[in-house]
mmCIF file of the C-alpha atoms, coordinates in Angstrom:
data_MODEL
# 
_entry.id   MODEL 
# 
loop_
_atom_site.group_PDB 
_atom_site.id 
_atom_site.type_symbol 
_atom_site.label_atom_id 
_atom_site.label_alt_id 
_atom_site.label_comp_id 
_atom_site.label_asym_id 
_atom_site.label_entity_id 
_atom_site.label_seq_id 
_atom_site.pdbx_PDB_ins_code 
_atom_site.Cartn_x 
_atom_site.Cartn_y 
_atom_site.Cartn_z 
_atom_site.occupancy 
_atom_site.B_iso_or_equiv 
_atom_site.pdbx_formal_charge 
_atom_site.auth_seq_id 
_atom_site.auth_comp_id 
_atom_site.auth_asym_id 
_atom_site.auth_atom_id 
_atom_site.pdbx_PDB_model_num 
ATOM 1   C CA . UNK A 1 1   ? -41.907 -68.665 39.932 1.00 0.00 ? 1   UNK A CA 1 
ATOM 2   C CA . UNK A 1 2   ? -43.817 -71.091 41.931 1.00 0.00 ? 2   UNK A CA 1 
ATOM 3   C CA . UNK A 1 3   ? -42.760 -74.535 42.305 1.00 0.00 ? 3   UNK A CA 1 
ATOM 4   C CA . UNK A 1 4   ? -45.028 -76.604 41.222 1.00 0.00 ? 4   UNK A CA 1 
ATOM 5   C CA . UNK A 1 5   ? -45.371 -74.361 37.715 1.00 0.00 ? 5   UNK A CA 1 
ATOM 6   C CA . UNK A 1 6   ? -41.567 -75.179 37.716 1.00 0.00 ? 6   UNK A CA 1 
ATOM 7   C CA . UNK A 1 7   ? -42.343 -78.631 38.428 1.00 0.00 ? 7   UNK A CA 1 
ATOM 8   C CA . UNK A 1 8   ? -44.756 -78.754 35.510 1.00 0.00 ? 8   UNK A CA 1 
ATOM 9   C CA . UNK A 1 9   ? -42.268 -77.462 33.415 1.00 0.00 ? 9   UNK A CA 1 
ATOM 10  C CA . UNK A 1 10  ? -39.814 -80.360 34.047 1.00 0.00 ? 10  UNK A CA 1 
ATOM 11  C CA . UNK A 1 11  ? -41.979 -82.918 33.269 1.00 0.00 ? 11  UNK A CA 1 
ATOM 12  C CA . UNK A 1 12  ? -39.705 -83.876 30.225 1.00 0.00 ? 12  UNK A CA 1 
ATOM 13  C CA . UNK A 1 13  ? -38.062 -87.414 30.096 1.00 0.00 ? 13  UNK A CA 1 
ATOM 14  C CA . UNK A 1 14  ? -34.651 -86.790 28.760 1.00 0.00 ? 14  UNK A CA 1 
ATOM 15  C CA . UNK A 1 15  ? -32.353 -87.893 31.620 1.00 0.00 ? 15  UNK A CA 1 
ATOM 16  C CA . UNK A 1 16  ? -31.641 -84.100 32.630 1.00 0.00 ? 16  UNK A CA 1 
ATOM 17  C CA . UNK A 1 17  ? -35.088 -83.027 33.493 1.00 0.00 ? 17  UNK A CA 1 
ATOM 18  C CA . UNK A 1 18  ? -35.709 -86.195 34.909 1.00 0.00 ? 18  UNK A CA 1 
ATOM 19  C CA . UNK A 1 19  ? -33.124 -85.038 37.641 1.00 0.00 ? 19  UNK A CA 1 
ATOM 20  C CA . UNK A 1 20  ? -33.904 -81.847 38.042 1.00 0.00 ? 20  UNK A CA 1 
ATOM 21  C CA . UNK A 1 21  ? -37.352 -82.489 38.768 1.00 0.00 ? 21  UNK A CA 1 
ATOM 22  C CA . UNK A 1 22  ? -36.016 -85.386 41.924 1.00 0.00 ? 22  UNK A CA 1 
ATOM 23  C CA . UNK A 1 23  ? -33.946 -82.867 43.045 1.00 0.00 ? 23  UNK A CA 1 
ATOM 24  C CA . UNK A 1 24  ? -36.264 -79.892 42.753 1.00 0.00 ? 24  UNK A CA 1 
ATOM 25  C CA . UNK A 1 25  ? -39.042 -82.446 44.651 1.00 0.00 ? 25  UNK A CA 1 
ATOM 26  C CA . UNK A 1 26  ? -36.359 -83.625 47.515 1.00 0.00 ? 26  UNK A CA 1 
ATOM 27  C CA . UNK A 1 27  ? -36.159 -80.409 48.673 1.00 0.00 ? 27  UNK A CA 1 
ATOM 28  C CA . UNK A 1 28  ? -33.929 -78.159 46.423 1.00 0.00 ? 28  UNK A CA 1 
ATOM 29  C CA . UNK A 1 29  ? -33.608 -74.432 46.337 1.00 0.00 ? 29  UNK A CA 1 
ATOM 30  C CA . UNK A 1 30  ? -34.293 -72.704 43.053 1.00 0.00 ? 30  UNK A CA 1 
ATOM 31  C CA . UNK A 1 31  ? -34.204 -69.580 41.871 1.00 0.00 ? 31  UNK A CA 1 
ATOM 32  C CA . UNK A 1 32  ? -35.205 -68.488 38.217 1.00 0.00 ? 32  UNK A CA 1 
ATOM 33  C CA . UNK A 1 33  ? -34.257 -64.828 36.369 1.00 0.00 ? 33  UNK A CA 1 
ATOM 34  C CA . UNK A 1 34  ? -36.920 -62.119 36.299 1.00 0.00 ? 34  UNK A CA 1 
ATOM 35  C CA . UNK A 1 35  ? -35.715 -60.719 33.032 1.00 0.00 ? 35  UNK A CA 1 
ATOM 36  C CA . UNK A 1 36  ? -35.020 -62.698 29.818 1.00 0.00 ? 36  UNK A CA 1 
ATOM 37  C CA . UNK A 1 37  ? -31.459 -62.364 27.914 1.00 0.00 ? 37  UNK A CA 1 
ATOM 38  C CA . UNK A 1 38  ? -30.917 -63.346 24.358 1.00 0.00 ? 38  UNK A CA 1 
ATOM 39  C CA . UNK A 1 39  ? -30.777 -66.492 22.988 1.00 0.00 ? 39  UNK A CA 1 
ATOM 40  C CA . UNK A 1 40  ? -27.469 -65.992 21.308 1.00 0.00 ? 40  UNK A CA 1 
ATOM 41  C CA . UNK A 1 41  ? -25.626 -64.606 24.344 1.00 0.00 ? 41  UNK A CA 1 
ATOM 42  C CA . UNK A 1 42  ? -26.618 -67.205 26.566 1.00 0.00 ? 42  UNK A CA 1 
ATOM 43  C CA . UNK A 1 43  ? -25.212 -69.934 24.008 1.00 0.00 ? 43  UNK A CA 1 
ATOM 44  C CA . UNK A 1 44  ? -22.455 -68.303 23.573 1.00 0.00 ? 44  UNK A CA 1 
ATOM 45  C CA . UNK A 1 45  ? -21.382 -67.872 27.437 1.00 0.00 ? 45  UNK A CA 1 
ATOM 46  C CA . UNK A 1 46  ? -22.623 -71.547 28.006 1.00 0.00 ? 46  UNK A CA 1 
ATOM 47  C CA . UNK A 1 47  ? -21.038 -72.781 25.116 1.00 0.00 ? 47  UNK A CA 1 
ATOM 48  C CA . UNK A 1 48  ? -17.557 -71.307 26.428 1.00 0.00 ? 48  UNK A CA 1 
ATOM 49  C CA . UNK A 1 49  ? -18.122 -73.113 29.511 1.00 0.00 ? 49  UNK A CA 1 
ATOM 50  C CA . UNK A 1 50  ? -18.847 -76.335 28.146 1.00 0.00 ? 50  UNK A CA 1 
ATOM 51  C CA . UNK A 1 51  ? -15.084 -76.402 26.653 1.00 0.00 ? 51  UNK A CA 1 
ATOM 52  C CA . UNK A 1 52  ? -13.657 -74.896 29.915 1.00 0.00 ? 52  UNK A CA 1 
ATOM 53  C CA . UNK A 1 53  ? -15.528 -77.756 32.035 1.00 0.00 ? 53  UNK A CA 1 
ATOM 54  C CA . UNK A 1 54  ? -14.306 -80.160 29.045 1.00 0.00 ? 54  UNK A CA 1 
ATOM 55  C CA . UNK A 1 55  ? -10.611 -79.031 29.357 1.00 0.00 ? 55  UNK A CA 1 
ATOM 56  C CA . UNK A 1 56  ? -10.726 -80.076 33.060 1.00 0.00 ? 56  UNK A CA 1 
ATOM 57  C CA . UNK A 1 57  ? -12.332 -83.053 32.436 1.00 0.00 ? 57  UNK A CA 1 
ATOM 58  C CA . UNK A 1 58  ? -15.735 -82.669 33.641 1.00 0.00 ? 58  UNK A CA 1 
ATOM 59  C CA . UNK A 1 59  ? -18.394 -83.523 31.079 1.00 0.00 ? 59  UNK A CA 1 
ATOM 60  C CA . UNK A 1 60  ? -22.246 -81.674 32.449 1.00 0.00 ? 60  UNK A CA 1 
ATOM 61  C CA . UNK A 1 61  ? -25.364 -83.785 31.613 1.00 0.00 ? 61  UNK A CA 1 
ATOM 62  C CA . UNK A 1 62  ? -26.700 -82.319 28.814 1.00 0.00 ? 62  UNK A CA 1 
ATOM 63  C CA . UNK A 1 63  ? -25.192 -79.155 28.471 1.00 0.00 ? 63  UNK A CA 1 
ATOM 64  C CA . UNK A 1 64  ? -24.089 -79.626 24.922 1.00 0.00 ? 64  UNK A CA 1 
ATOM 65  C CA . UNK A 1 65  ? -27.773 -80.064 24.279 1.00 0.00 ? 65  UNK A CA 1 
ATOM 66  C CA . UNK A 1 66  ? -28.477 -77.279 25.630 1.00 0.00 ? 66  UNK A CA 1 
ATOM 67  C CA . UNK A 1 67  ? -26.532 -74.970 24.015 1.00 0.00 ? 67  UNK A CA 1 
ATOM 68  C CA . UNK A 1 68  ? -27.829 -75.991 20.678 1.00 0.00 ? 68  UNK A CA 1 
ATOM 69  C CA . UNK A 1 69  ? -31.609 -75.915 22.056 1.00 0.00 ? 69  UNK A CA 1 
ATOM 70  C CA . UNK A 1 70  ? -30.875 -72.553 23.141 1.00 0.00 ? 70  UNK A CA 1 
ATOM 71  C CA . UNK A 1 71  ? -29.542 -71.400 20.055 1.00 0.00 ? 71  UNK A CA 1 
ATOM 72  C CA . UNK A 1 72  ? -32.220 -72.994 17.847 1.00 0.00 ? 72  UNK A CA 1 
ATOM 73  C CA . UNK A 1 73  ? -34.879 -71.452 19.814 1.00 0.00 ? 73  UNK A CA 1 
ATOM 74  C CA . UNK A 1 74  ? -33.329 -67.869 19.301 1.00 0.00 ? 74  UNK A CA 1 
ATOM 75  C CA . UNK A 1 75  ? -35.955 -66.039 21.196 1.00 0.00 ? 75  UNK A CA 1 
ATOM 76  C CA . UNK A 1 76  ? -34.606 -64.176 24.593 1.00 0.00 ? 76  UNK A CA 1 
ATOM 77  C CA . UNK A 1 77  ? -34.544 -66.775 27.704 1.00 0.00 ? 77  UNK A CA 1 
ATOM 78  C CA . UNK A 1 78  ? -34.811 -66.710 31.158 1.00 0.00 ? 78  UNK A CA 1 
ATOM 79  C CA . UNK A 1 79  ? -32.037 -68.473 33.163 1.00 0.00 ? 79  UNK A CA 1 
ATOM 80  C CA . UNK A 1 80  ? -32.628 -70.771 36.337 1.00 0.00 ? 80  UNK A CA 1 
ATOM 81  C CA . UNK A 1 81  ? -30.808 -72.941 39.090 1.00 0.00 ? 81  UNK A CA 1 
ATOM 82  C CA . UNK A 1 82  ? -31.490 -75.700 41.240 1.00 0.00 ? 82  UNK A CA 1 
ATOM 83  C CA . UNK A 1 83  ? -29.487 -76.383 43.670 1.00 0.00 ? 83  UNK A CA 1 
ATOM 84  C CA . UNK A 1 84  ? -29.506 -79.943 46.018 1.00 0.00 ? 84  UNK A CA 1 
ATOM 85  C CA . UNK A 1 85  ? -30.463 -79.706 49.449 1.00 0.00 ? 85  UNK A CA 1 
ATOM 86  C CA . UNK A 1 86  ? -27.239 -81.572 49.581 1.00 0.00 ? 86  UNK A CA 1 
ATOM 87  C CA . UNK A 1 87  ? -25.529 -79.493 47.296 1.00 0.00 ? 87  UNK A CA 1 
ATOM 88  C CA . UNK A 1 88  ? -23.919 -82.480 45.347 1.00 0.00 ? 88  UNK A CA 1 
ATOM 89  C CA . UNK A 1 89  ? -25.575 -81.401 41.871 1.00 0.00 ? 89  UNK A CA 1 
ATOM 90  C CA . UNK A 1 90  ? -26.728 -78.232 40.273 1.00 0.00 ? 90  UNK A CA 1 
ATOM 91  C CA . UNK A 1 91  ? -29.152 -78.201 37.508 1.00 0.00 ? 91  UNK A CA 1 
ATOM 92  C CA . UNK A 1 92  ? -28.969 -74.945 34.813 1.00 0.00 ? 92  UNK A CA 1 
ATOM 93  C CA . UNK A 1 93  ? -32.463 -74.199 33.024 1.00 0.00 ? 93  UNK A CA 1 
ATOM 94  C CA . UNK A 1 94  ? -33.453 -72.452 30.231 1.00 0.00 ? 94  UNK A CA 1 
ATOM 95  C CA . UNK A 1 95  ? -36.992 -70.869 30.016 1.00 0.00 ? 95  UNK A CA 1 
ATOM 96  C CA . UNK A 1 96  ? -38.759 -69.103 27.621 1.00 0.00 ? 96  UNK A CA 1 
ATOM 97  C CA . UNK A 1 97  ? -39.159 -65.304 28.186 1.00 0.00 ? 97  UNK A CA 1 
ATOM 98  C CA . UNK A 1 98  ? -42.115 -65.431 29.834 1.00 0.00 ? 98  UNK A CA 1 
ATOM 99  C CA . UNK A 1 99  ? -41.662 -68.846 31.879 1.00 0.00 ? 99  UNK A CA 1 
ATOM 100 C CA . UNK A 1 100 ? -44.192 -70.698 30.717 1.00 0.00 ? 100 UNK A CA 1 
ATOM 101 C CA . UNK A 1 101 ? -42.079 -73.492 28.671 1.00 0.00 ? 101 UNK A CA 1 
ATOM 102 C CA . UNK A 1 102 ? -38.670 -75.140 29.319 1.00 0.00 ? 102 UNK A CA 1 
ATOM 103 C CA . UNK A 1 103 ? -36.035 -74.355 26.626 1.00 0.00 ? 103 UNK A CA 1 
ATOM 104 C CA . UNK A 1 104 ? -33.608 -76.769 27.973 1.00 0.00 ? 104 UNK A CA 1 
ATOM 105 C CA . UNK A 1 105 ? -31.988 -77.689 30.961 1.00 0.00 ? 105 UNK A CA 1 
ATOM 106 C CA . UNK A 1 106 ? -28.693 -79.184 31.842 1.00 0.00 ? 106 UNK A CA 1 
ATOM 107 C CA . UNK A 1 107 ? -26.887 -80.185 34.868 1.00 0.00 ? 107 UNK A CA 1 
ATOM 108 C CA . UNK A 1 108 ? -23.783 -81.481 36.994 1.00 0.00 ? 108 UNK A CA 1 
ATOM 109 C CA . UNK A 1 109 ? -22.226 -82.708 40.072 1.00 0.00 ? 109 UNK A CA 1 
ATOM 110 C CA . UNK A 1 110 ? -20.723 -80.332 42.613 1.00 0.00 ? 110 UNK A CA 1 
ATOM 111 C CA . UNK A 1 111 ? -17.917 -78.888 43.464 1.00 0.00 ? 111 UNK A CA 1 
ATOM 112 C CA . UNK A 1 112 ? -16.848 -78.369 40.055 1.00 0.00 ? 112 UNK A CA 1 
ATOM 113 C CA . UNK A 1 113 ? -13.166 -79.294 41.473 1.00 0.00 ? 113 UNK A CA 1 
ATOM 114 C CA . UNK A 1 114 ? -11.631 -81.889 39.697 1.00 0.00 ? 114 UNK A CA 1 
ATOM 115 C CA . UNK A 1 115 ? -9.939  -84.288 41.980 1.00 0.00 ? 115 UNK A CA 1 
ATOM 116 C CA . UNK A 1 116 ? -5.851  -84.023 41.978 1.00 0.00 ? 116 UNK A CA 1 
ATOM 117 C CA . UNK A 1 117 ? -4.415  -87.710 40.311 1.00 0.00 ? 117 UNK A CA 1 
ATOM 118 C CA . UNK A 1 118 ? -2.769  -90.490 43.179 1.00 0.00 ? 118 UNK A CA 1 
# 
């Protein structure tokens, strides 16, 4: 996928897109899935990861939203990342199955390490 069609796609104004498209315009790297998967698998998967980031206390920018979009939409998606040039924050997209719309997107700092208590 090219990036400006990618940057087209994130021209949303919930505060997730809103990054991704910053980071994906200060340089990012991206990469985007060839092949759709269902709907249901991905919200299940991401769903499981939510809690797992929750448990450790790490709470993703919009990632419960995500997970619901995902499910409502119910047609097979096409995953994506972006990654920072500084690799401080990763954003997770959703596309439809043949890229042409954003699902949902949803995003967080890196590493996913959560830092030991003083």
């Amino acid at each position: 996928m090219e990036r400006r069609v990618l940057e087209s796609l994130l021209a949303g104004d919930d505060e997730a897109s809103v990054i991704a498209l910053d980071t994906l315009r200060s340089g990012a790297t991206y990469w985007v899935a060839e092949r759709a998967q269902p709907a249901g698998q991905h919200a299940g998967v991401f769903n499981r990861r939510l809690q797992r980031m929750r448990m450790h206390g790490l709470e993703p920018l919009g990632l419960e939203r995500a997970v619901q979009l995902v499910r409502e939409h119910g047609q097979p998606v096409r995953t994506g990342l972006i990654d920072a040039a500084d690799r401080k924050w990763t954003t997770l997209l959703f596309l439809a199955e043949d890229g042409s719309a954003l699902v949902a997107c949803a995003g967080w700092p890196l590493p996913l390490v959560r830092k030991p208590p003083l």
